[in-house]
PDB file of C-alpha atoms in Angstrom:
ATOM      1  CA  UNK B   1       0.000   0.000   0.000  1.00 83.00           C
ATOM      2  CA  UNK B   2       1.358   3.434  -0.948  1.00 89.00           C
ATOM      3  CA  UNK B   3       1.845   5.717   2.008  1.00 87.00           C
ATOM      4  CA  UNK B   4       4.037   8.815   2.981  1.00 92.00           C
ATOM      5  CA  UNK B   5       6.509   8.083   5.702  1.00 89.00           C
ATOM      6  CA  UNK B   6       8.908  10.040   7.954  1.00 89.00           C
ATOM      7  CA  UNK B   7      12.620   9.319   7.138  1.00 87.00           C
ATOM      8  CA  UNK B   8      14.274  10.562  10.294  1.00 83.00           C
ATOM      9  CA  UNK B   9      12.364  10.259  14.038  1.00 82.00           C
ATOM     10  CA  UNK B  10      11.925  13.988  15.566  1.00 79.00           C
ATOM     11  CA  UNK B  11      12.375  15.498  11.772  1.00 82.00           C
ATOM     12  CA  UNK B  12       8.559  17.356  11.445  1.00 83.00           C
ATOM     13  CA  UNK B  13       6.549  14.675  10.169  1.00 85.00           C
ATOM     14  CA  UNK B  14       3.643  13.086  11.896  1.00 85.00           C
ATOM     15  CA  UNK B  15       2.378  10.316  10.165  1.00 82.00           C
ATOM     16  CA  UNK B  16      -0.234   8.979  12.687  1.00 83.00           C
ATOM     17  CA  UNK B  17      -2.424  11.779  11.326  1.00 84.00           C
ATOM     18  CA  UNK B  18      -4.464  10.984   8.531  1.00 85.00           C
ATOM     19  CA  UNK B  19      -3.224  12.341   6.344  1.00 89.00           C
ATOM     20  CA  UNK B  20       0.116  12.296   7.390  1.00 91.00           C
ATOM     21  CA  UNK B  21       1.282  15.812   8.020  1.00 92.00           C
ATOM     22  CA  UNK B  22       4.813  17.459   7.742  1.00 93.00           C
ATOM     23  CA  UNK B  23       6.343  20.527   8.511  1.00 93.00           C
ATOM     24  CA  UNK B  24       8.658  22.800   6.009  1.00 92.00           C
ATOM     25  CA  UNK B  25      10.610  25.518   7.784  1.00 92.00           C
ATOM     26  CA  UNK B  26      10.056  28.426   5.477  1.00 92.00           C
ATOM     27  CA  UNK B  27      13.525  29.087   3.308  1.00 88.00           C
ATOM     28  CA  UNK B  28      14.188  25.792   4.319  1.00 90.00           C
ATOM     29  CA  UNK B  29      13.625  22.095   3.290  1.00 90.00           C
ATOM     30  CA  UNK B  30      12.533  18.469   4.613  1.00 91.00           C
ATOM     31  CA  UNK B  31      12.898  14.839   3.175  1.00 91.00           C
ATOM     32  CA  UNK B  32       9.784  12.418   3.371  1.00 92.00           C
ATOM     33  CA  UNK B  33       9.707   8.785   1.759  1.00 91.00           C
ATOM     34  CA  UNK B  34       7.121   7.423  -0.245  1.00 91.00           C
ATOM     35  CA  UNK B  35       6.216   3.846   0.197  1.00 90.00           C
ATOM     36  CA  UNK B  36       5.532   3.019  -3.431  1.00 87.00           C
ATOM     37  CA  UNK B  37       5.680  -0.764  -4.230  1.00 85.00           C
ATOM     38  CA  UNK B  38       6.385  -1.048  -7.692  1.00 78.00           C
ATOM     39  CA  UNK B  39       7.380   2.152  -8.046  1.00 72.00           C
ATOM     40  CA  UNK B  40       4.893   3.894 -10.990  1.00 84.00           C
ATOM     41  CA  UNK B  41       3.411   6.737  -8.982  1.00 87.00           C
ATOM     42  CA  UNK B  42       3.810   9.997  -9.468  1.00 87.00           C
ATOM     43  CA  UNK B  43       3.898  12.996  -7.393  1.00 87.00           C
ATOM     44  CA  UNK B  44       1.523  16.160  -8.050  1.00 76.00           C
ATOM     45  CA  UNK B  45       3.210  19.027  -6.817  1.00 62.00           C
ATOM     46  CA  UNK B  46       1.551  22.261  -6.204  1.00 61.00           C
ATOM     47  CA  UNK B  47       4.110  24.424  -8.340  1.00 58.00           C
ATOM     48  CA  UNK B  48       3.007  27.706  -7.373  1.00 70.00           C
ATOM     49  CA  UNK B  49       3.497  26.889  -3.398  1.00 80.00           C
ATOM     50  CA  UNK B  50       5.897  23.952  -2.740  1.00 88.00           C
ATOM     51  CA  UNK B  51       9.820  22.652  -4.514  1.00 88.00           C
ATOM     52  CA  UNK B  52       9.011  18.949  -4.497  1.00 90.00           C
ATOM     53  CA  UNK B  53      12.059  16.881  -5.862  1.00 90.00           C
ATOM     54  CA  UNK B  54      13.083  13.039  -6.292  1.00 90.00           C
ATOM     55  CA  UNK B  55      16.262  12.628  -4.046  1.00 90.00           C
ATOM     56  CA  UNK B  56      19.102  10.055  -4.364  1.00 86.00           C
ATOM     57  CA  UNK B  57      17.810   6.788  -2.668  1.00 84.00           C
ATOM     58  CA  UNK B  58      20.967   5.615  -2.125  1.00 84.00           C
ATOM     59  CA  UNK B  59      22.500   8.401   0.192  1.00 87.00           C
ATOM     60  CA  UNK B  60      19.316   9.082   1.558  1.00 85.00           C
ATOM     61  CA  UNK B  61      19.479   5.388   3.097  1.00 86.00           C
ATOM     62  CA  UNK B  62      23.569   5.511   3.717  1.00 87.00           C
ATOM     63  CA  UNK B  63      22.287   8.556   6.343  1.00 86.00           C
ATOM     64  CA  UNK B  64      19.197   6.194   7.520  1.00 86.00           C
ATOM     65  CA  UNK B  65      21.520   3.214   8.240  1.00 87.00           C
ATOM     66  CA  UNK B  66      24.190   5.342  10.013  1.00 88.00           C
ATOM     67  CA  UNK B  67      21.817   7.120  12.406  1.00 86.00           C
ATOM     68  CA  UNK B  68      20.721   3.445  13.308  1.00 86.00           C
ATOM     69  CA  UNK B  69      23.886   2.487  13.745  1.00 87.00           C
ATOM     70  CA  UNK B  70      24.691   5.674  16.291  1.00 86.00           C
ATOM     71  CA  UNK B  71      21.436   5.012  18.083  1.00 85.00           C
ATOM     72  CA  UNK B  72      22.171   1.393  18.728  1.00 85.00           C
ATOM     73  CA  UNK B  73      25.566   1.306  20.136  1.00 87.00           C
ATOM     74  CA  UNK B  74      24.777   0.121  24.294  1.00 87.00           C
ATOM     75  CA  UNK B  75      25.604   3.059  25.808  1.00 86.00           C
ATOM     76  CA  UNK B  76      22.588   4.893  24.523  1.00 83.00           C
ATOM     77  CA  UNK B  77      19.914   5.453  26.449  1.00 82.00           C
ATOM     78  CA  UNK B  78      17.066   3.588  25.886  1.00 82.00           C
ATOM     79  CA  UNK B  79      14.517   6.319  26.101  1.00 82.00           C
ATOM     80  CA  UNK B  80      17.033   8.291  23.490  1.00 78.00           C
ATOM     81  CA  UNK B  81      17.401   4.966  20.727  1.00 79.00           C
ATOM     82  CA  UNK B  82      13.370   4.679  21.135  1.00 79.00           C
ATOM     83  CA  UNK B  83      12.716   8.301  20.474  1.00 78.00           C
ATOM     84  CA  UNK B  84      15.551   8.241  17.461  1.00 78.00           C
ATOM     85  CA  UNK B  85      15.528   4.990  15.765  1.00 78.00           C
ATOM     86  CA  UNK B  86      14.430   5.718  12.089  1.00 82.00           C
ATOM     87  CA  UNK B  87      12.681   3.445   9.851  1.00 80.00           C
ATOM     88  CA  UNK B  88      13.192   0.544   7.856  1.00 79.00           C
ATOM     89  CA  UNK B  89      13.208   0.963   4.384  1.00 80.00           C
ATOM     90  CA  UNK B  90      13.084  -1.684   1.654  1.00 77.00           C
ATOM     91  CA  UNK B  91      13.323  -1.169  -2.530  1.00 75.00           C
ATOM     92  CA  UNK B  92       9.490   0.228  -2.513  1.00 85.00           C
ATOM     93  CA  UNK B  93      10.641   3.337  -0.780  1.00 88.00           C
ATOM     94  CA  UNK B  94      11.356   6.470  -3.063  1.00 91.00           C
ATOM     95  CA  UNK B  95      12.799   9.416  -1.387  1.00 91.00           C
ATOM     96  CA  UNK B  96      11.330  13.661  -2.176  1.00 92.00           C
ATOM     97  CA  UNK B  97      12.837  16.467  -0.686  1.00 92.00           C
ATOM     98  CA  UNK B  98      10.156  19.497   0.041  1.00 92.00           C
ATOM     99  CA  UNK B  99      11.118  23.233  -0.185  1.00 91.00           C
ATOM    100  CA  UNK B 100       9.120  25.831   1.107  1.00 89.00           C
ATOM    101  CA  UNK B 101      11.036  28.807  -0.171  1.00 83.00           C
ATOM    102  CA  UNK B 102       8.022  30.703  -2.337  1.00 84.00           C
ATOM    103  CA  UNK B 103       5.512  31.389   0.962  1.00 87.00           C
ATOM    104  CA  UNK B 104       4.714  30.192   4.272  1.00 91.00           C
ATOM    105  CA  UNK B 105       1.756  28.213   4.372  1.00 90.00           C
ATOM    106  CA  UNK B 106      -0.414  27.204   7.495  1.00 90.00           C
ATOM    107  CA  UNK B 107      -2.254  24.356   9.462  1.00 89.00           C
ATOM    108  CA  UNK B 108      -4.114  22.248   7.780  1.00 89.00           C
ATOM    109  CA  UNK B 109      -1.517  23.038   4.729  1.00 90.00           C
ATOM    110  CA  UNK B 110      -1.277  22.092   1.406  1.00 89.00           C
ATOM    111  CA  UNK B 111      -1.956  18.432  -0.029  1.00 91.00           C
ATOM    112  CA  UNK B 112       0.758  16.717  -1.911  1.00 91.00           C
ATOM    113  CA  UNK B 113      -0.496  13.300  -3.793  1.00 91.00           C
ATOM    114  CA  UNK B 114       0.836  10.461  -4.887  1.00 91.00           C
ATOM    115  CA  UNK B 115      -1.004   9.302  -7.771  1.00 90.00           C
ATOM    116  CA  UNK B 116      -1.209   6.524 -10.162  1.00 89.00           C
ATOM    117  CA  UNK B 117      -1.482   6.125 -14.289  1.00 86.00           C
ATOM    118  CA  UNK B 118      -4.882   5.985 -14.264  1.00 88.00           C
ATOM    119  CA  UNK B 119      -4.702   9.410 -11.639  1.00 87.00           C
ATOM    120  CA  UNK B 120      -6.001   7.911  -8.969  1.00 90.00           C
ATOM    121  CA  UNK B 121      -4.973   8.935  -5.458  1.00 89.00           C
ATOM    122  CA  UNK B 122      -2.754   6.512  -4.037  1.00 90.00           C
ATOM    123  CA  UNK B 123      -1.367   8.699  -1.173  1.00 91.00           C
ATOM    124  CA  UNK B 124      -1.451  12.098   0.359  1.00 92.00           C
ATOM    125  CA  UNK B 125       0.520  14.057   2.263  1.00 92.00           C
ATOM    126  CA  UNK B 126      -0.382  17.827   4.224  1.00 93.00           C
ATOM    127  CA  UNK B 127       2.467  20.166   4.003  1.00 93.00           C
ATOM    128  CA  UNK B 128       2.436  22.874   6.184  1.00 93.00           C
ATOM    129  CA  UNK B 129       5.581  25.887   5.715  1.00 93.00           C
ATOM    130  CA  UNK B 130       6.430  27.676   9.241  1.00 94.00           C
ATOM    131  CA  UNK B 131       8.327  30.948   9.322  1.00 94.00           C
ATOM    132  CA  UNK B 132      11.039  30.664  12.229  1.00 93.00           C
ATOM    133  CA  UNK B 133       9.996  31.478  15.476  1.00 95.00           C
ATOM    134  CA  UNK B 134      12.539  32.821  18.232  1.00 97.00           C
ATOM    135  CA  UNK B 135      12.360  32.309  21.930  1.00 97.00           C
ATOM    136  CA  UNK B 136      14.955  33.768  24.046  1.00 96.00           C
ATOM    137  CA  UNK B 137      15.848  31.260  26.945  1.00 95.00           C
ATOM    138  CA  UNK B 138      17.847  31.296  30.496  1.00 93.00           C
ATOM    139  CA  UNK B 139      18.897  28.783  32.357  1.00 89.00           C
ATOM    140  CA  UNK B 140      19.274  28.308  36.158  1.00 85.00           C
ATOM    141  CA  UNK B 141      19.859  25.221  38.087  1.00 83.00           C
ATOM    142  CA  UNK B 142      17.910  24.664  40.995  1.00 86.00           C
ATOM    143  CA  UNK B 143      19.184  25.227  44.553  1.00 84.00           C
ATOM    144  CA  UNK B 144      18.110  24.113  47.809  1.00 87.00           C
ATOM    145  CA  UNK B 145      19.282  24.240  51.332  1.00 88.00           C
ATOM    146  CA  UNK B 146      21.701  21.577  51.754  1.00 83.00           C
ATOM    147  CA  UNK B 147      23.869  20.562  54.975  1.00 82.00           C
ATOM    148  CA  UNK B 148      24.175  23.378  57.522  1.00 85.00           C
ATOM    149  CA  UNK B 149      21.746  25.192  55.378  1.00 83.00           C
ATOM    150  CA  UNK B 150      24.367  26.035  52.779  1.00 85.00           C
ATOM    151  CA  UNK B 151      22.747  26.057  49.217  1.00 85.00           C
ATOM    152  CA  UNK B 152      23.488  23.444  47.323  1.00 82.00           C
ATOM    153  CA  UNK B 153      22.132  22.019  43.462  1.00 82.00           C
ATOM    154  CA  UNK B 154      18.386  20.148  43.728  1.00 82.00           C
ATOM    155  CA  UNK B 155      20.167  17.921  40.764  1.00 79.00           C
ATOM    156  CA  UNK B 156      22.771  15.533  41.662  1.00 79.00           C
ATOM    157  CA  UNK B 157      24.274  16.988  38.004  1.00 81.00           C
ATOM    158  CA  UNK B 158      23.728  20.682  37.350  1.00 82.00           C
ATOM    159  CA  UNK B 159      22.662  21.042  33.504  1.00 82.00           C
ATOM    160  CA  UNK B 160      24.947  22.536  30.995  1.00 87.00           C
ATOM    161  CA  UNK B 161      23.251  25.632  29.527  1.00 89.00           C
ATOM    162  CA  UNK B 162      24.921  24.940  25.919  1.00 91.00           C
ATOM    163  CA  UNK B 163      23.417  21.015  26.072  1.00 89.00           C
ATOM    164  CA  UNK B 164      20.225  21.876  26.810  1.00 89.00           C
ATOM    165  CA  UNK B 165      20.121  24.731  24.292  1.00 93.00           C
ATOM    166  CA  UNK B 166      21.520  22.305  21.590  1.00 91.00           C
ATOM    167  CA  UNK B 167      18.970  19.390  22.546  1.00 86.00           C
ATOM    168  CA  UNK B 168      15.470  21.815  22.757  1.00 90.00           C
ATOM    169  CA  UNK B 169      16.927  22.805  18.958  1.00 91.00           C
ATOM    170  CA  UNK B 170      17.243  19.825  17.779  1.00 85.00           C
ATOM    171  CA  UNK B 171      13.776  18.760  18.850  1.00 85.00           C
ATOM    172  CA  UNK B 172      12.088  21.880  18.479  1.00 89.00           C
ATOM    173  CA  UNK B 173      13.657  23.348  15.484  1.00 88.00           C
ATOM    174  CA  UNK B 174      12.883  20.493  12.922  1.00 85.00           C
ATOM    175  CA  UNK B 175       9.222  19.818  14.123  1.00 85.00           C
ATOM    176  CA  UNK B 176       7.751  23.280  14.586  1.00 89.00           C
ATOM    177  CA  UNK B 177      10.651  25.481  13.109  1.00 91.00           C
ATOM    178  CA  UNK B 178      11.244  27.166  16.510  1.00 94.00           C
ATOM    179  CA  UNK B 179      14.602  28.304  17.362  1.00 95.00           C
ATOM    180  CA  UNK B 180      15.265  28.473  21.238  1.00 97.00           C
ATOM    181  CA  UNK B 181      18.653  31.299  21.888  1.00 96.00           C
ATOM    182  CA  UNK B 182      19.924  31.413  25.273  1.00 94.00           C
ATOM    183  CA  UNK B 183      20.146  34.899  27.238  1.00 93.00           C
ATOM    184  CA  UNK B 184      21.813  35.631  30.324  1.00 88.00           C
ATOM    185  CA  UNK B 185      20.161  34.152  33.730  1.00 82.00           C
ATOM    186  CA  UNK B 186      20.556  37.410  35.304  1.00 81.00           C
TER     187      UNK B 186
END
């Protein structure tokens, strides 16, 4: 059965919806597969609105298999491998890459099809094209009264500002094109 599928976990596309929906940062791009078994569909972009382009397979699944291999190395947490694992992918999986460099475009978004000779719909796809949004962030660790009423961290490790700034991004930014900068705690 033809369907659109996320490529990478965390990367803007949610395809429990139905239709699946994905997210385009505007100026920006984002891959998606297509699950087409014998491979005859084609895609219907909306030329006015969208860049919708055929990809290399081959590279695009070099990049799957070596984020699988980086998430399942033992040392990973579990939570993190389950969260970051992408998909499988056999021959039936063709590979676009979406721009959204003519407008932004909001919720529900634009439909994308997949459609056969005979123009029937085999599989759609909402595309929705988000102009960056900024949110200025400080970071303070937690302190509580410790021994002799000293203050001490609530954490048994205090968070490193730059970590956290670099792991809200690269959840954050992808999905709903929001970019988190850090400002002074003070």
């Amino acid at each position: 059965m033809a369907a659109f599928q996320e490529v990478f976990r965390r990367s803007g596309i949610d395809e429990r919806r139905s239709p699946p929906g994905m997210v385009v940062p505007f100026g920006g791009s984002n891959i998606v597969a297509l699950i087409d078994p014998g491979r005859k569909l084609k895609v219907d972009p909306n030329a006015h609105a969208l860049g919708i382009k055929e990809i290399d397979g081959a590279d695009t699944l070099r990049r799957v298999m070596q984020a699988r291999e980086t998430f399942s190395k033992p040392d990973i947490d579990p939570q993190l491998r389950a969260a970051s694992l992408p998909a499988n992918f056999n021959g039936d999986a063709r590979f676009f890459e979406i721009n959204g460099r003519i407008k932004p475009i909001g919720f529900p978004g634009l439909e994308v099809v997949a459609r056969s000779a005979g123009r029937k719909i085999e599989a759609k796809l909402y595309v929705v094209v988000l102009p960056e949004i900024k949110i200025k962030v400080a970071f303070r660790n937690v302190m509580v009264p410790g021994s002799g009423g000293a203050p001490a961290f609530h954490a048994k490790k205090p968070c490193i500002e730059q970590d956290e700034l670099l792991t809200m991004n690269n959840i954050w930014r992808p999905q709903a094109n929001i970019r988190f900068e850090r400002v002074p705690s003070d």
